[in-house]
Coordinates of C-alpha atoms in Angstrom, one line a residue:
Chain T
X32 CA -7.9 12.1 8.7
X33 CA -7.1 9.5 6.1
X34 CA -7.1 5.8 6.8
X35 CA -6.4 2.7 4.8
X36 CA -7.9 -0.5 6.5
X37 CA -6.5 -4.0 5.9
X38 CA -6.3 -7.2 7.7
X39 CA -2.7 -7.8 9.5
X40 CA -2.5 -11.3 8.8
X41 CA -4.4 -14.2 6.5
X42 CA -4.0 -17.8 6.1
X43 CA -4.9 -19.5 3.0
X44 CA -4.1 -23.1 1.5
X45 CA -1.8 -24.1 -1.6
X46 CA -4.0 -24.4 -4.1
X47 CA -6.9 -22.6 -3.0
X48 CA -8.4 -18.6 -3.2
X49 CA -7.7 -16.0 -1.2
X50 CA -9.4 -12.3 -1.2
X51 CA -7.5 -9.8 0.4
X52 CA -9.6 -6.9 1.4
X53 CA -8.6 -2.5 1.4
X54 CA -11.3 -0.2 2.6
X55 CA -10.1 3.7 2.7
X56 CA -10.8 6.6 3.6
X57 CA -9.2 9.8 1.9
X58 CA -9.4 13.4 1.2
X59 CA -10.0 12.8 -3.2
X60 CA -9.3 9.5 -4.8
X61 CA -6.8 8.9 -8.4
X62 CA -6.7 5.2 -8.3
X63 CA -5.5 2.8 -5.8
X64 CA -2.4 0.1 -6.0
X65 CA -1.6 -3.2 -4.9
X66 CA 2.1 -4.2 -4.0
X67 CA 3.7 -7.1 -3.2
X68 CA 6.9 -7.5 -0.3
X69 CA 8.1 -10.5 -0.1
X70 CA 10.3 -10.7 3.5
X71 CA 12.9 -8.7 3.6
X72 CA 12.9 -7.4 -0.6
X73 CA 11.6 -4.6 -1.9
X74 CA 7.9 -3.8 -2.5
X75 CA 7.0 -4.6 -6.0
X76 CA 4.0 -3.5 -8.4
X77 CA 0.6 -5.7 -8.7
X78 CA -2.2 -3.7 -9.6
X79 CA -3.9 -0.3 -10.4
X80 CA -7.2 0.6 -10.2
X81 CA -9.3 4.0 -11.1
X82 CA -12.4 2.9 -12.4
X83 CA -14.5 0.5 -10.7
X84 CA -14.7 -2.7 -11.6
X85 CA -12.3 -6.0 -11.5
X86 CA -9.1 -6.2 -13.1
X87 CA -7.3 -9.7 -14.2
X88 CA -4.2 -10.3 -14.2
X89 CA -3.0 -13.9 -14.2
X90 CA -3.8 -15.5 -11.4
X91 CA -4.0 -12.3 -9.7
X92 CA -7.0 -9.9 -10.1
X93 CA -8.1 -6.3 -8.4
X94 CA -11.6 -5.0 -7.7
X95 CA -12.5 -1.5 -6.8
X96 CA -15.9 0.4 -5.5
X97 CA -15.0 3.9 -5.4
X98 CA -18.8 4.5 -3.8
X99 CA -18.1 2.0 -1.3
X100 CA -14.6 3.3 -0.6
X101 CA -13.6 -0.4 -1.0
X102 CA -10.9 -2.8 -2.9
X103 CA -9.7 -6.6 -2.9
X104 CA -6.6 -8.3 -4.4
X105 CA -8.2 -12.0 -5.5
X106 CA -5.5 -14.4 -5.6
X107 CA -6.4 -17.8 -7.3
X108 CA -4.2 -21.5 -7.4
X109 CA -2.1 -19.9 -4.3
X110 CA 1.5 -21.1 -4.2
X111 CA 3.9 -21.2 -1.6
X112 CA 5.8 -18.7 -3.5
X113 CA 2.4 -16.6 -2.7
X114 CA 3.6 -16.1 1.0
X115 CA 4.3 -12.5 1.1
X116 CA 2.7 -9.1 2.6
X117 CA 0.2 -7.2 -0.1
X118 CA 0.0 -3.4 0.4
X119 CA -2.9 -1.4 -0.3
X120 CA -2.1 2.5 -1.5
X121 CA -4.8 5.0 -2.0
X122 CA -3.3 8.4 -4.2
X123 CA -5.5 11.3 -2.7
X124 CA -6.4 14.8 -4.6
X125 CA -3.0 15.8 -4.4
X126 CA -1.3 12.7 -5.6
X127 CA 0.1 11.7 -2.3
X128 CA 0.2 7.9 -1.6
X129 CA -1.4 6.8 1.7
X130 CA -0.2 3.6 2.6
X131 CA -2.2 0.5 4.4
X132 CA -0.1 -1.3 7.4
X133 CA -0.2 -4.5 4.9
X134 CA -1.5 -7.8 5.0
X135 CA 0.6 -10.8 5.9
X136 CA -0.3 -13.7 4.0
X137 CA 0.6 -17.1 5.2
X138 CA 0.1 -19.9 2.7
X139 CA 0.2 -23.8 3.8
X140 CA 0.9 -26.3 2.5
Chain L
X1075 CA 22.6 -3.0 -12.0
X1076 CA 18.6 -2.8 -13.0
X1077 CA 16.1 -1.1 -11.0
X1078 CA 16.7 0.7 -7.8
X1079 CA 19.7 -0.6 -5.6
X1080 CA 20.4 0.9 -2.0
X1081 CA 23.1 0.0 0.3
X1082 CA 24.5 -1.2 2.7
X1083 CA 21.6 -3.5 3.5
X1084 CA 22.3 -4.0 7.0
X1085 CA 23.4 -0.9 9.2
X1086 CA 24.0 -1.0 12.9
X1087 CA 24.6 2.4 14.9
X1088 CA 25.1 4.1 18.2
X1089 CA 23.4 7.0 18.9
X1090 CA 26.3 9.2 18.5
X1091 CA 27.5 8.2 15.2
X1092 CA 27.0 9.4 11.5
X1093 CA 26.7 7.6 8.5
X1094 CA 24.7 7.6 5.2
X1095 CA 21.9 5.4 3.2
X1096 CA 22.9 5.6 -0.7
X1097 CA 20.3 4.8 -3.1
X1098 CA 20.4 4.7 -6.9
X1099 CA 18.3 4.3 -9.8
X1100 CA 18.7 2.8 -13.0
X1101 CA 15.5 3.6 -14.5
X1102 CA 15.4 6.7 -16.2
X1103 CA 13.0 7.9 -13.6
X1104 CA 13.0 12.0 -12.4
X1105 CA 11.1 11.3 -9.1
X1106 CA 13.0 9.7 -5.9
X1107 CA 11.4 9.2 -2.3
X1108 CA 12.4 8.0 1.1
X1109 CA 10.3 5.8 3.3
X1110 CA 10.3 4.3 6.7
X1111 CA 9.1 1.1 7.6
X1112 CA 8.5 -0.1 10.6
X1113 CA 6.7 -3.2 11.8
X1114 CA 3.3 -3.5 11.3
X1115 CA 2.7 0.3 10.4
X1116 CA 1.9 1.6 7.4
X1117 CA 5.1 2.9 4.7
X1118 CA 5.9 6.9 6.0
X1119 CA 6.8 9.0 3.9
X1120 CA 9.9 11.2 4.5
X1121 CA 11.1 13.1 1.8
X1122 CA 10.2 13.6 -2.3
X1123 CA 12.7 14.7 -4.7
X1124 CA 11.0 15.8 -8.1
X1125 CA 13.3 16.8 -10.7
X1126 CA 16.0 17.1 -8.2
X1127 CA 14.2 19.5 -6.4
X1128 CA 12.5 18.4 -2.6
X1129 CA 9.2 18.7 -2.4
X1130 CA 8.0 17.4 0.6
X1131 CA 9.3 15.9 3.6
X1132 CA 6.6 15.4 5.9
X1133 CA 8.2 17.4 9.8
X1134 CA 10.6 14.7 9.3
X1135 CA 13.1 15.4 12.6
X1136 CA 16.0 17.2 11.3
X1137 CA 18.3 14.4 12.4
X1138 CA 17.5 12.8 9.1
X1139 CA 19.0 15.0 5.9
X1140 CA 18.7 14.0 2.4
X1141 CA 20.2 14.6 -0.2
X1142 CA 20.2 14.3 -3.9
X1143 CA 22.5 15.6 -6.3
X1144 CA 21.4 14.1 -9.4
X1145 CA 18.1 12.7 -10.7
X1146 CA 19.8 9.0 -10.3
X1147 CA 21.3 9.1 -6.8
X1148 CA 19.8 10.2 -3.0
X1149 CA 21.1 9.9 0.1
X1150 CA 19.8 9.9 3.6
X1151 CA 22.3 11.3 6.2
X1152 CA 21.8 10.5 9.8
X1153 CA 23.0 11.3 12.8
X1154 CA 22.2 11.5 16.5
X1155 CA 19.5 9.0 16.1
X1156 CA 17.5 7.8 18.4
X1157 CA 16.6 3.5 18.9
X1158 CA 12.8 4.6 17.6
X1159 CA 14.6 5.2 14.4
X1160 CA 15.3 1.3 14.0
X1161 CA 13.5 0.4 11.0
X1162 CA 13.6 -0.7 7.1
X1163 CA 14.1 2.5 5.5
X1164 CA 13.1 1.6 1.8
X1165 CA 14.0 4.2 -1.2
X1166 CA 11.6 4.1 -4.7
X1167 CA 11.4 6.2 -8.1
X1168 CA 8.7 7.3 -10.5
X1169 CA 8.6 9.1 -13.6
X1170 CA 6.8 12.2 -12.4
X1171 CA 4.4 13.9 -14.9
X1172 CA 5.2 17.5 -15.9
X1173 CA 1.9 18.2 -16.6
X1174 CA -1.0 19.4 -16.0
X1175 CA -3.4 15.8 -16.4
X1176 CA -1.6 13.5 -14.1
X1177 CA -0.9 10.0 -15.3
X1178 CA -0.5 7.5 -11.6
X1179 CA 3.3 7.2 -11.0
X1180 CA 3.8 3.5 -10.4
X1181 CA 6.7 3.5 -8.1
X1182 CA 9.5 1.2 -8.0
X1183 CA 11.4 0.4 -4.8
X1184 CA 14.8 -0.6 -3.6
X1185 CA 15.3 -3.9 -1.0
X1186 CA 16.2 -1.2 2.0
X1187 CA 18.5 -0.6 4.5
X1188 CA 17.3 -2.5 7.9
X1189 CA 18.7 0.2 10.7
X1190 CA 19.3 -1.2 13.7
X1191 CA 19.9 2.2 16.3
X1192 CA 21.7 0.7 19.7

């Protein structure tokens, strides 16, 4: 079957980093996403990756291992504003999106 | 109105009764989904519209029917539900590709319609 694995819940500190980790198992892979949900909104775009490697964004970046069936989000100078769920999304060989649970994050002050 | 909209927000509903979710974009996109979210479980998706057509919805039980009539509006009709059914039931579009190389289809959602079933 296919599985996307991610912690439920992280704590992290204003000001600090936080790594958020995917690992996945799918039938194919055609890139992998990051969203954001902030309590009760909508699920909104952070990242795409097809190619291995890290991509920067801001203060948010992405890193991929296709071999390694593996992915973080890197989040640097966390804010309070920060405090949201991040989803992990694989797109298999037929372009469906399999969806990770999420990962809480809880940021203190 | 920018981006996807869905209402109402809140719904609460026996187990006898009938209403609808209405979602609408404002994007230009040709590509509408419905998902289910419920606590601590991964999105599910339940049905794909592509080009107004539906092309997938997952042995979804028939006491969910969608509908779309135009590549900017889709609606979930329920009824008969069952309290299992309580959940955030989030709508999103893309820009499907018509061709052959496929481009990833970032998808944009709505806030959602939290379902309470009593």
């Amino acid at each position: 079957g296919q599985n996307i694995d991610q912690p439920t819940e992280m704590t992290a500190t204003e000001g600090a980093i936080v790594q958020i980790n995917c690992t996945y198992q799918t039938s194919g892979f055609n890139g992998l996403f990051w969203y954001q949900q902030h309590a009760g909104e909508a699920p909104t775009f952070l990242s795409y990756n097809v190619l291995d490697g890290l991509e920067e964004k801001g203060r948010f970046s992405s890193f991929l291992s296709r071999s390694k069936g593996y992915s973080y989000l890197l989040l640097k100078e966390l804010q309070m504003k920060d405090s949201a769920s991040y989803l992990c999304a694989v797109l298999d060989s037929n372009y469906q999106l399999i969806w990770g649970a999420g990962t809480k994050l809880i940021i203190k002050p | 109105e920018t981006g996807v909209t869905q209402t109402p927000r809140h719904l609460v509903m026996g187990m006898t009764n009938k209403k609808s979710l209405k979602c609408e974009q404002h994007l230009g996109h040709n590509a509408m989904y419905w998902y289910k979210q419920s606590a601590k479980k991964p999105l599910e998706l339940m049905f794909v519209y592509s080009l107004e057509e539906r092309v997938e919805n997952n042995s979804v039980p028939s006491r969910f029917s969608p509908e779309c009539p135009n590549s900017s509006h889709l609606f979930l009709h329920l009824h008969t539900l069952q309290p299992e059914d309580s959940a955030l039931y989030l709508c999103a579009s893309s820009q499907a590709e018509e061709t052959i190389e496929r481009n990833p289809e970032t998808q944009y959602f709505g806030p959602g319609t939290r379902l309470l079933v009593l």
